[in-house]
């Protein structure tokens, strides 16, 4: 704005605002509560996500302990359902999404040469809503009648007429989570569109920034639809409306349409940033530029657009007319094409590179293999007539844990290992990291691979007890689960050590092949980066 | 850039080599594919057979894609390492290759889509069925009604509570057995009209490749034509609340002649039952009789929600033990069991239980666990309430 | 540290207390509303209402304090063109998210009309649904007789709704005139047109309130009367809430105009408020068309 000239008064206040620039981080707890610094907020998000991962994982351990043997051992069925529901909700909304937002906070400004996020105060607000939202959700487990027990998909009328009173708390906690995600996404999108350093054209942006730009768009488009869905659940349950009740002219299946219109893009919200991360890491350790940058961008955009027209592949058994089933089957299958392009591009990047296998690269390679396995089982699920057999069995559970755990979560771990030295200025404990990687890799497959078998053999999901023929595999699945859970404690120790700044100092570039603005600033990254905008050639 | 240099030809050979190495794996997988604890069942209908074929086709295509993609990647990982002194090439795009790996997967998808669409069309057969059965799910049991016949019944889990609680050893068909299985004829087109009384359930019998959601207020149609007589087991496949894991499905397929005999027999039994009911209306049962049969009915029907102890689950299912409502309102008590409470999990039991059974269970709940009202409810009282007297 | 001329203008706000206050407010609102809803429908008494009210109050304080800080910063010229763009883009995306929120409810409306109700009447692959479960039900829209047998009356489009449509349309035009006034720095023009816009907004709300009263007392059209009433009340209700919010924003802008705020090239708040108002207006047009006329 033209009025911003450097009058003495201006410089004074502006300098005041800049005080922090000179002095680094403020001290004490209030630093975290009141902060407007993207790195602080990124750290908060990442720690919150990690804690939620442990909480959600502990619930998964309850599930696996109960399923260790046939019969009811540890928890009653009602509580079991609460565990599955809250496990799903926490992992999706509390662990994976905040972790990606945390990474975006840390990295996007550094990668595009911006001093901070575009709307720093709103950034803080988006974060601090989350602990409160999950406090509500978790505390509802201790109310009379228990917390939500209708699955993370909360299908009506199980979540309306037949649910407990805690549904109201569930609805409002989802509302404020949604507000948080939308504000976070607006921040990311505006930062990317408006705060790039001179010369950083869109097609020069690192892939991670691109994938987040598109993810943020998805978030703004679908989180409000989720809000509408929970609102209708609320009015159906408490105010006598009949959106999901045939007697009043509604339809329970309508709920599923609205939910999955949100829900399917949501799963890509949890994987597109992962694609971005892998696209950063693979070139570094191949010492070769990312193959097919432009096609990566177009593939990401196509996945996002297609994600809006495939939602009913979760609903093949609901009795849609056959024409609709065909449409959703074909549309879903199409997503394999752009996703394939991504996988092929990563492989082509590695091809004839000069590969080394540091920890982030190991996770990235595990990601490529295991995500592809999950993607291929997704493709099988897309085939309507066979989905009639797979639907709501452990085959689906296997599919989505491959794309979510060995996909999204592995990518987050890869990202943490990749950028951690930049954040702390010290190399993490590589021995522990290797232990973490190998233990996780082996146990995660013991955990999730046999789920394909029990699923095909006919074990439905969301059951606390099962027929005897599933017993052997379930025992192995549970053992794998406990092992995977314990392996994550190694990660916890490693992170705590890193945060206490133990370890060898690293160079600014940290990794030999690393390229990009974030590797040109000092390690650890100063509290405020880019007081002067870098010029990108 | 060159991706197709001499080196790549060598690599291609390596991929082929890798593929050959996989042969033993493939044959192992082939034999594993037939094992029902590892793979989908081939089932007993033409449709389920088609579905199985489609599944295997999809599976092998996926395996081949995976082997190729991972194969190339592993070769790169083995050969193009820095530690082996491999210097990085610097190509980073190639329009031809990129178009190829967009188009080829697309073609593969078409190869998958064609048989998938044709199977789907085969499933969509709307010709006239030989027999229609209305299947109604409710928390947590199935109700079957033969259309045009006077036969209908509920089908409940038959595994004992003690087995679930690990007090008794579990039988072979633990959790997959019911008190009254559905019976259908082989070789005939049986149509299922699937709906629900409360939440969404899903009626699934893997051997028929039939899974259809039971949506309250709507009827979904599915059909099957079973080729071989036998006992086929399935489960509810949509989360429907606490006992979702405990509502199995058992279908017995019988030769048509045998089926006809069975259904006639059922019709006769149903008639006799109605006559018996009439007779019981005029009779008074003793407290011991009422309490004994009431306890049995309570434990098999009501205890799922209100718990064997009568204490319910706070917040979800009210306690009957010491309930002021029960103790003070005898008519209301009968009414709530007969008609249920609209819009709650408490369903109308007049369809599932006979009047004498309702009388027994109401008597039981009015006198068990220290609910010592000491009054008896007779079938006649239930009848009076139903007749609006 | 060197400061380039260009970058000096980028303003990274110092720490601020408002976000955490806002988070606390949302927490109290969620907990309060969650309990209040249960208490109201169960007819019990409890603390929910108080918690909710406290939350709303804190939210109000937060908005007030936050905006005050921002207005101060803006008035003392700390902002740059870049920050102005960030605010505008942020507002635009926020409005997009609101559009999607309404899309959820419009989706429910279309689904009910095009799919659920015809199916209950036996269309598509649902012949048996009608024959077995709802034999006496006939598909129709507006759904004045539900499958469950509830009777109601449809709301016509002429009369009040038409009047309201005209009012909102006119208000969009008057607000535009006010905006032109800001751009040309004609203070009198701003005050007059903005004042008229606010009045129109208030009249709209009063009429809407009267329409609801009419629906409940004369037409038997209530929240409980089936999907027609549900979509009607939720769509118009959320719209009405947005008009209320929009009116409050306009009133705040009005007061700020009197304090001499907004210059031709520094009036983001005014622009945001007017975007919001136009958006609410467009939503109404959609509503008028799909809920009332069609
Ligand atoms: C990160 C999350 C994520 C991702 C990325 C995906 C990706 C995909 N998903 Fe998945 N999915 C979930 C999370 C995810 N899913 C979850 C959480 C559920 C369950 C929800 C619930 O019910 O609780 C679910 C359920 C689900 C269903 C419903 C199953 C059912 O309930 O019956 C279906 C059906 O079509 C499906 C399909 C797909 C497909 C086709 C993809 C595709 O995007 C995959 C594309 C990738 C590949 C295909 C591999 C790489 C490609 C190549 C190597 C190219 C060559 C290949 C060919 C062209 C053949 N998913
Ligand atoms: C990103 C999402 C995400 C992640 C990371 C996970 C992680 C895990 N999931 Fe999750 N899962 C979902 C998303 C996710 N899941 C969703 C959406 C559903 C569907 C819900 C529904 O049906 O509604 C689901 C459902 C689901 C089921 C099916 C339940 C059912 O249908 O009844 C199971 C069963 O095994 C399961 C297991 C696990 C396990 C063992 C892990 C492990 O990876 C977790 C490992 C982590 C830890 C264990 C934490 C670290 C360790 C400690 C805290 C120390 C304590 C450790 C020990 C005591 C050993 N999950
Ligand atoms: Cu019935 Cu699950
Ligand atoms: Cu999906």
PDB file of N, CA, C and O and ligand atoms in Angstrom, chain A residues 53-54 57-58 60-61 63-64 67 80 84-85 87-88 91-92 96 151-153 394 397 400-401 404-405 409 447-448 451 461-463 481-482 484-486 488-489, ligand 2:
ATOM      1  N   UNK A  53      -0.474 -39.707  18.171  1.00  0.00           N
ATOM      2  CA  UNK A  53      -0.122 -40.995  17.572  1.00  0.00           C
ATOM      3  C   UNK A  53       0.061 -42.036  18.668  1.00  0.00           C
ATOM      4  O   UNK A  53      -0.405 -43.169  18.545  1.00  0.00           O
ATOM      5  N   UNK A  54       0.697 -41.637  19.767  1.00  0.00           N
ATOM      6  CA  UNK A  54       0.877 -42.590  20.864  1.00  0.00           C
ATOM      7  C   UNK A  54      -0.470 -42.931  21.511  1.00  0.00           C
ATOM      8  O   UNK A  54      -0.739 -44.092  21.813  1.00  0.00           O
ATOM      9  N   UNK A  57      -2.355 -44.984  19.082  1.00  0.00           N
ATOM     10  CA  UNK A  57      -1.677 -46.278  19.014  1.00  0.00           C
ATOM     11  C   UNK A  57      -1.982 -47.119  20.237  1.00  0.00           C
ATOM     12  O   UNK A  57      -2.202 -48.325  20.130  1.00  0.00           O
ATOM     13  N   UNK A  58      -2.041 -46.478  21.399  1.00  0.00           N
ATOM     14  CA  UNK A  58      -2.384 -47.236  22.608  1.00  0.00           C
ATOM     15  C   UNK A  58      -3.771 -47.854  22.456  1.00  0.00           C
ATOM     16  O   UNK A  58      -4.001 -48.997  22.868  1.00  0.00           O
ATOM     17  N   UNK A  60      -5.087 -48.722  19.603  1.00  0.00           N
ATOM     18  CA  UNK A  60      -4.899 -49.843  18.681  1.00  0.00           C
ATOM     19  C   UNK A  60      -4.367 -51.054  19.436  1.00  0.00           C
ATOM     20  O   UNK A  60      -4.723 -52.195  19.133  1.00  0.00           O
ATOM     21  N   UNK A  61      -3.542 -50.802  20.455  1.00  0.00           N
ATOM     22  CA  UNK A  61      -3.018 -51.912  21.243  1.00  0.00           C
ATOM     23  C   UNK A  61      -4.145 -52.592  22.017  1.00  0.00           C
ATOM     24  O   UNK A  61      -4.160 -53.815  22.158  1.00  0.00           O
ATOM     25  N   UNK A  63      -7.199 -52.756  20.968  1.00  0.00           N
ATOM     26  CA  UNK A  63      -7.894 -53.528  19.938  1.00  0.00           C
ATOM     27  C   UNK A  63      -7.148 -54.831  19.679  1.00  0.00           C
ATOM     28  O   UNK A  63      -7.735 -55.918  19.667  1.00  0.00           O
ATOM     29  N   UNK A  64      -5.838 -54.716  19.489  1.00  0.00           N
ATOM     30  CA  UNK A  64      -5.066 -55.910  19.136  1.00  0.00           C
ATOM     31  C   UNK A  64      -5.021 -56.891  20.304  1.00  0.00           C
ATOM     32  O   UNK A  64      -4.978 -58.108  20.099  1.00  0.00           O
ATOM     33  N   UNK A  67      -8.163 -58.777  20.278  1.00  0.00           N
ATOM     34  CA  UNK A  67      -8.274 -59.685  19.134  1.00  0.00           C
ATOM     35  C   UNK A  67      -7.169 -60.740  19.125  1.00  0.00           C
ATOM     36  O   UNK A  67      -7.072 -61.526  18.190  1.00  0.00           O
ATOM     37  N   UNK A  80     -15.031 -51.771  23.048  1.00  0.00           N
ATOM     38  CA  UNK A  80     -14.231 -52.089  21.862  1.00  0.00           C
ATOM     39  C   UNK A  80     -14.600 -51.157  20.712  1.00  0.00           C
ATOM     40  O   UNK A  80     -13.734 -50.594  20.037  1.00  0.00           O
ATOM     41  N   UNK A  84     -12.165 -48.609  18.521  1.00  0.00           N
ATOM     42  CA  UNK A  84     -11.973 -48.511  17.057  1.00  0.00           C
ATOM     43  C   UNK A  84     -12.311 -47.111  16.573  1.00  0.00           C
ATOM     44  O   UNK A  84     -11.559 -46.511  15.815  1.00  0.00           O
ATOM     45  N   UNK A  85     -13.438 -46.601  17.025  1.00  0.00           N
ATOM     46  CA  UNK A  85     -13.886 -45.294  16.567  1.00  0.00           C
ATOM     47  C   UNK A  85     -12.866 -44.221  16.902  1.00  0.00           C
ATOM     48  O   UNK A  85     -12.411 -43.474  16.027  1.00  0.00           O
ATOM     49  N   UNK A  87      -9.804 -44.566  17.929  1.00  0.00           N
ATOM     50  CA  UNK A  87      -8.510 -44.834  17.276  1.00  0.00           C
ATOM     51  C   UNK A  87      -8.499 -44.221  15.872  1.00  0.00           C
ATOM     52  O   UNK A  87      -7.575 -43.491  15.509  1.00  0.00           O
ATOM     53  N   UNK A  88      -9.534 -44.509  15.094  1.00  0.00           N
ATOM     54  CA  UNK A  88      -9.587 -43.968  13.732  1.00  0.00           C
ATOM     55  C   UNK A  88      -9.605 -42.448  13.733  1.00  0.00           C
ATOM     56  O   UNK A  88      -8.830 -41.804  13.020  1.00  0.00           O
ATOM     57  N   UNK A  91      -6.152 -40.987  14.915  1.00  0.00           N
ATOM     58  CA  UNK A  91      -5.055 -41.156  13.968  1.00  0.00           C
ATOM     59  C   UNK A  91      -5.238 -40.223  12.776  1.00  0.00           C
ATOM     60  O   UNK A  91      -4.293 -39.612  12.292  1.00  0.00           O
ATOM     61  N   UNK A  92      -6.468 -40.121  12.297  1.00  0.00           N
ATOM     62  CA  UNK A  92      -6.706 -39.313  11.103  1.00  0.00           C
ATOM     63  C   UNK A  92      -6.628 -37.819  11.424  1.00  0.00           C
ATOM     64  O   UNK A  92      -5.859 -37.078  10.812  1.00  0.00           O
ATOM     65  N   UNK A  96      -2.118 -37.755  11.815  1.00  0.00           N
ATOM     66  CA  UNK A  96      -1.576 -37.557  10.469  1.00  0.00           C
ATOM     67  C   UNK A  96      -1.790 -36.123   9.976  1.00  0.00           C
ATOM     68  O   UNK A  96      -0.846 -35.458   9.534  1.00  0.00           O
ATOM     69  N   UNK A 151     -17.951 -45.936  14.884  1.00  0.00           N
ATOM     70  CA  UNK A 151     -16.970 -45.946  13.799  1.00  0.00           C
ATOM     71  C   UNK A 151     -16.575 -44.533  13.433  1.00  0.00           C
ATOM     72  O   UNK A 151     -17.342 -43.601  13.639  1.00  0.00           O
ATOM     73  N   UNK A 152     -15.374 -44.382  12.867  1.00  0.00           N
ATOM     74  CA  UNK A 152     -14.937 -43.018  12.562  1.00  0.00           C
ATOM     75  C   UNK A 152     -15.790 -42.444  11.437  1.00  0.00           C
ATOM     76  O   UNK A 152     -15.790 -41.248  11.207  1.00  0.00           O
ATOM     77  N   UNK A 153     -16.543 -43.318  10.755  1.00  0.00           N
ATOM     78  CA  UNK A 153     -17.405 -42.865   9.667  1.00  0.00           C
ATOM     79  C   UNK A 153     -18.797 -42.494  10.159  1.00  0.00           C
ATOM     80  O   UNK A 153     -19.626 -42.071   9.368  1.00  0.00           O
ATOM     81  N   UNK A 394     -11.394 -57.333   6.806  1.00  0.00           N
ATOM     82  CA  UNK A 394     -10.033 -56.909   7.112  1.00  0.00           C
ATOM     83  C   UNK A 394      -9.202 -56.648   5.877  1.00  0.00           C
ATOM     84  O   UNK A 394      -8.120 -56.066   5.967  1.00  0.00           O
ATOM     85  N   UNK A 397      -9.194 -53.128   5.875  1.00  0.00           N
ATOM     86  CA  UNK A 397      -8.342 -52.644   6.959  1.00  0.00           C
ATOM     87  C   UNK A 397      -6.871 -52.743   6.543  1.00  0.00           C
ATOM     88  O   UNK A 397      -6.065 -51.838   6.783  1.00  0.00           O
ATOM     89  N   UNK A 400      -6.093 -49.906   3.948  1.00  0.00           N
ATOM     90  CA  UNK A 400      -5.904 -48.524   4.376  1.00  0.00           C
ATOM     91  C   UNK A 400      -4.784 -48.370   5.383  1.00  0.00           C
ATOM     92  O   UNK A 400      -4.208 -47.298   5.492  1.00  0.00           O
ATOM     93  N   UNK A 401      -4.407 -49.450   6.091  1.00  0.00           N
ATOM     94  CA  UNK A 401      -3.229 -49.280   6.932  1.00  0.00           C
ATOM     95  C   UNK A 401      -1.950 -49.256   6.095  1.00  0.00           C
ATOM     96  O   UNK A 401      -0.988 -48.583   6.455  1.00  0.00           O
ATOM     97  N   UNK A 404      -1.961 -45.740   4.890  1.00  0.00           N
ATOM     98  CA  UNK A 404      -1.885 -44.743   5.960  1.00  0.00           C
ATOM     99  C   UNK A 404      -0.664 -44.914   6.847  1.00  0.00           C
ATOM    100  O   UNK A 404       0.015 -43.949   7.150  1.00  0.00           O
ATOM    101  N   UNK A 405      -0.397 -46.133   7.277  1.00  0.00           N
ATOM    102  CA  UNK A 405       0.733 -46.315   8.202  1.00  0.00           C
ATOM    103  C   UNK A 405       2.037 -46.373   7.411  1.00  0.00           C
ATOM    104  O   UNK A 405       2.938 -45.562   7.614  1.00  0.00           O
ATOM    105  N   UNK A 409       2.260 -42.318   7.500  1.00  0.00           N
ATOM    106  CA  UNK A 409       3.075 -42.239   8.715  1.00  0.00           C
ATOM    107  C   UNK A 409       4.556 -42.435   8.385  1.00  0.00           C
ATOM    108  O   UNK A 409       5.420 -41.715   8.900  1.00  0.00           O
ATOM    109  N   UNK A 447       2.319 -57.100  11.125  1.00  0.00           N
ATOM    110  CA  UNK A 447       1.055 -56.551  11.611  1.00  0.00           C
ATOM    111  C   UNK A 447       0.002 -56.496  10.514  1.00  0.00           C
ATOM    112  O   UNK A 447      -1.108 -56.990  10.675  1.00  0.00           O
ATOM    113  N   UNK A 448       0.336 -55.896   9.393  1.00  0.00           N
ATOM    114  CA  UNK A 448      -0.736 -55.611   8.429  1.00  0.00           C
ATOM    115  C   UNK A 448      -0.830 -56.594   7.266  1.00  0.00           C
ATOM    116  O   UNK A 448      -1.879 -56.692   6.648  1.00  0.00           O
ATOM    117  N   UNK A 451      -3.478 -59.331   7.494  1.00  0.00           N
ATOM    118  CA  UNK A 451      -4.857 -58.831   7.474  1.00  0.00           C
ATOM    119  C   UNK A 451      -5.491 -59.070   6.108  1.00  0.00           C
ATOM    120  O   UNK A 451      -6.699 -59.266   6.009  1.00  0.00           O
ATOM    121  N   UNK A 461     -14.691 -56.438   9.634  1.00  0.00           N
ATOM    122  CA  UNK A 461     -13.995 -55.491  10.496  1.00  0.00           C
ATOM    123  C   UNK A 461     -14.917 -55.058  11.629  1.00  0.00           C
ATOM    124  O   UNK A 461     -16.102 -55.382  11.631  1.00  0.00           O
ATOM    125  N   UNK A 462     -14.374 -54.335  12.582  1.00  0.00           N
ATOM    126  CA  UNK A 462     -15.122 -53.778  13.703  1.00  0.00           C
ATOM    127  C   UNK A 462     -15.842 -54.837  14.532  1.00  0.00           C
ATOM    128  O   UNK A 462     -16.972 -54.641  14.963  1.00  0.00           O
ATOM    129  N   UNK A 463     -15.191 -55.994  14.728  1.00  0.00           N
ATOM    130  CA  UNK A 463     -15.766 -57.003  15.612  1.00  0.00           C
ATOM    131  C   UNK A 463     -14.763 -57.307  16.716  1.00  0.00           C
ATOM    132  O   UNK A 463     -13.567 -57.394  16.472  1.00  0.00           O
ATOM    133  N   UNK A 481       1.639 -56.122  15.920  1.00  0.00           N
ATOM    134  CA  UNK A 481       1.153 -54.837  16.415  1.00  0.00           C
ATOM    135  C   UNK A 481       1.914 -54.384  17.648  1.00  0.00           C
ATOM    136  O   UNK A 481       2.379 -53.244  17.721  1.00  0.00           O
ATOM    137  N   UNK A 482       2.084 -55.308  18.612  1.00  0.00           N
ATOM    138  CA  UNK A 482       2.813 -54.908  19.825  1.00  0.00           C
ATOM    139  C   UNK A 482       4.249 -54.532  19.466  1.00  0.00           C
ATOM    140  O   UNK A 482       4.801 -53.553  19.977  1.00  0.00           O
ATOM    141  N   UNK A 484       5.382 -53.395  16.649  1.00  0.00           N
ATOM    142  CA  UNK A 484       5.414 -52.098  15.963  1.00  0.00           C
ATOM    143  C   UNK A 484       5.232 -50.970  16.975  1.00  0.00           C
ATOM    144  O   UNK A 484       5.902 -49.943  16.912  1.00  0.00           O
ATOM    145  N   UNK A 485       4.315 -51.187  17.926  1.00  0.00           N
ATOM    146  CA  UNK A 485       4.107 -50.165  18.944  1.00  0.00           C
ATOM    147  C   UNK A 485       5.367 -49.901  19.746  1.00  0.00           C
ATOM    148  O   UNK A 485       5.781 -48.760  19.921  1.00  0.00           O
ATOM    149  N   UNK A 486       6.042 -50.986  20.184  1.00  0.00           N
ATOM    150  CA  UNK A 486       7.269 -50.799  20.954  1.00  0.00           C
ATOM    151  C   UNK A 486       8.334 -50.101  20.120  1.00  0.00           C
ATOM    152  O   UNK A 486       9.084 -49.268  20.621  1.00  0.00           O
ATOM    153  N   UNK A 488       7.996 -47.837  18.116  1.00  0.00           N
ATOM    154  CA  UNK A 488       7.805 -46.391  18.079  1.00  0.00           C
ATOM    155  C   UNK A 488       8.370 -45.719  19.322  1.00  0.00           C
ATOM    156  O   UNK A 488       8.659 -44.523  19.320  1.00  0.00           O
ATOM    157  N   UNK A 489       8.563 -46.528  20.385  1.00  0.00           N
ATOM    158  CA  UNK A 489       9.180 -45.939  21.570  1.00  0.00           C
ATOM    159  C   UNK A 489      10.638 -45.583  21.298  1.00  0.00           C
ATOM    160  O   UNK A 489      11.173 -44.614  21.850  1.00  0.00           O
TER     161      UNK A 489
HETATM  162  C1  LIG D   2      -3.313 -42.794  10.043  1.00  0.00           C
HETATM  163  C2  LIG D   2      -4.144 -43.545  10.523  1.00  0.00           C
HETATM  164  C3  LIG D   2      -3.927 -44.808  11.276  1.00  0.00           C
HETATM  165  C4  LIG D   2      -2.803 -45.325  11.894  1.00  0.00           C
HETATM  166  C5  LIG D   2      -1.434 -44.722  12.006  1.00  0.00           C
HETATM  167  C6  LIG D   2      -3.205 -46.575  12.451  1.00  0.00           C
HETATM  168  C7  LIG D   2      -2.331 -47.410  13.181  1.00  0.00           C
HETATM  169  C8  LIG D   2      -2.688 -48.664  13.662  1.00  0.00           C
HETATM  170  N1  LIG D   2      -3.905 -49.284  13.535  1.00  0.00           N
HETATM  171 FE1  LIG D   2      -5.579 -48.444  12.720  1.00  0.00          FE
HETATM  172  N2  LIG D   2      -7.234 -47.635  11.894  1.00  0.00           N
HETATM  173  C9  LIG D   2      -7.327 -46.422  11.262  1.00  0.00           C
HETATM  174  C10 LIG D   2      -6.281 -45.563  11.009  1.00  0.00           C
HETATM  175  C11 LIG D   2      -4.989 -45.752  11.475  1.00  0.00           C
HETATM  176  N3  LIG D   2      -4.528 -46.827  12.179  1.00  0.00           N
HETATM  177  C12 LIG D   2      -8.678 -46.166  10.855  1.00  0.00           C
HETATM  178  C13 LIG D   2      -9.188 -44.935  10.109  1.00  0.00           C
HETATM  179  C14 LIG D   2      -9.421 -47.277  11.255  1.00  0.00           C
HETATM  180  C15 LIG D   2     -10.913 -47.522  11.055  1.00  0.00           C
HETATM  181  C16 LIG D   2     -11.657 -47.179  12.290  1.00  0.00           C
HETATM  182  C17 LIG D   2     -13.088 -47.584  12.182  1.00  0.00           C
HETATM  183  O1  LIG D   2     -13.355 -48.746  11.870  1.00  0.00           O
HETATM  184  O2  LIG D   2     -13.941 -46.725  12.389  1.00  0.00           O
HETATM  185  C18 LIG D   2      -8.484 -48.185  11.894  1.00  0.00           C
HETATM  186  C19 LIG D   2      -8.836 -49.426  12.409  1.00  0.00           C
HETATM  187  C20 LIG D   2      -7.932 -50.348  12.916  1.00  0.00           C
HETATM  188  C21 LIG D   2      -8.242 -51.704  13.198  1.00  0.00           C
HETATM  189  C22 LIG D   2      -9.561 -52.384  12.914  1.00  0.00           C
HETATM  190  C23 LIG D   2     -10.442 -52.315  14.063  1.00  0.00           C
HETATM  191  C24 LIG D   2     -11.731 -52.984  13.756  1.00  0.00           C
HETATM  192  O3  LIG D   2     -12.182 -52.939  12.621  1.00  0.00           O
HETATM  193  O4  LIG D   2     -12.295 -53.531  14.699  1.00  0.00           O
HETATM  194  C25 LIG D   2      -7.111 -52.283  13.713  1.00  0.00           C
HETATM  195  C26 LIG D   2      -7.022 -53.684  14.132  1.00  0.00           C
HETATM  196  O5  LIG D   2      -6.014 -54.241  14.230  1.00  0.00           O
HETATM  197  C27 LIG D   2      -6.108 -51.267  13.738  1.00  0.00           C
HETATM  198  C28 LIG D   2      -4.801 -51.456  14.189  1.00  0.00           C
HETATM  199  C29 LIG D   2      -3.806 -50.495  14.112  1.00  0.00           C
HETATM  200  C30 LIG D   2      -2.479 -50.683  14.653  1.00  0.00           C
HETATM  201  C31 LIG D   2      -1.993 -51.897  15.379  1.00  0.00           C
HETATM  202  C32 LIG D   2      -1.793 -49.532  14.367  1.00  0.00           C
HETATM  203  C33 LIG D   2      -0.342 -49.256  14.725  1.00  0.00           C
HETATM  204  O6  LIG D   2       0.329 -48.776  13.596  1.00  0.00           O
HETATM  205  C34 LIG D   2      -0.234 -48.266  15.854  1.00  0.00           C
HETATM  206  C35 LIG D   2       1.183 -48.228  16.346  1.00  0.00           C
HETATM  207  C36 LIG D   2       1.462 -47.156  17.360  1.00  0.00           C
HETATM  208  C37 LIG D   2       1.529 -47.342  18.701  1.00  0.00           C
HETATM  209  C38 LIG D   2       1.244 -48.674  19.298  1.00  0.00           C
HETATM  210  C39 LIG D   2       1.832 -46.225  19.634  1.00  0.00           C
HETATM  211  C40 LIG D   2       3.194 -46.242  20.222  1.00  0.00           C
HETATM  212  C41 LIG D   2       3.421 -47.064  21.430  1.00  0.00           C
HETATM  213  C42 LIG D   2       2.946 -46.824  22.687  1.00  0.00           C
HETATM  214  C43 LIG D   2       1.937 -45.821  23.037  1.00  0.00           C
HETATM  215  C44 LIG D   2       3.434 -47.632  23.786  1.00  0.00           C
HETATM  216  C45 LIG D   2       2.538 -48.730  24.157  1.00  0.00           C
HETATM  217  C46 LIG D   2       2.862 -49.908  23.320  1.00  0.00           C
HETATM  218  C47 LIG D   2       2.593 -51.176  23.674  1.00  0.00           C
HETATM  219  C48 LIG D   2       1.819 -51.522  24.908  1.00  0.00           C
HETATM  220  C49 LIG D   2       3.074 -52.318  22.832  1.00  0.00           C
HETATM  221  N4  LIG D   2      -6.619 -50.112  13.251  1.00  0.00           N
END
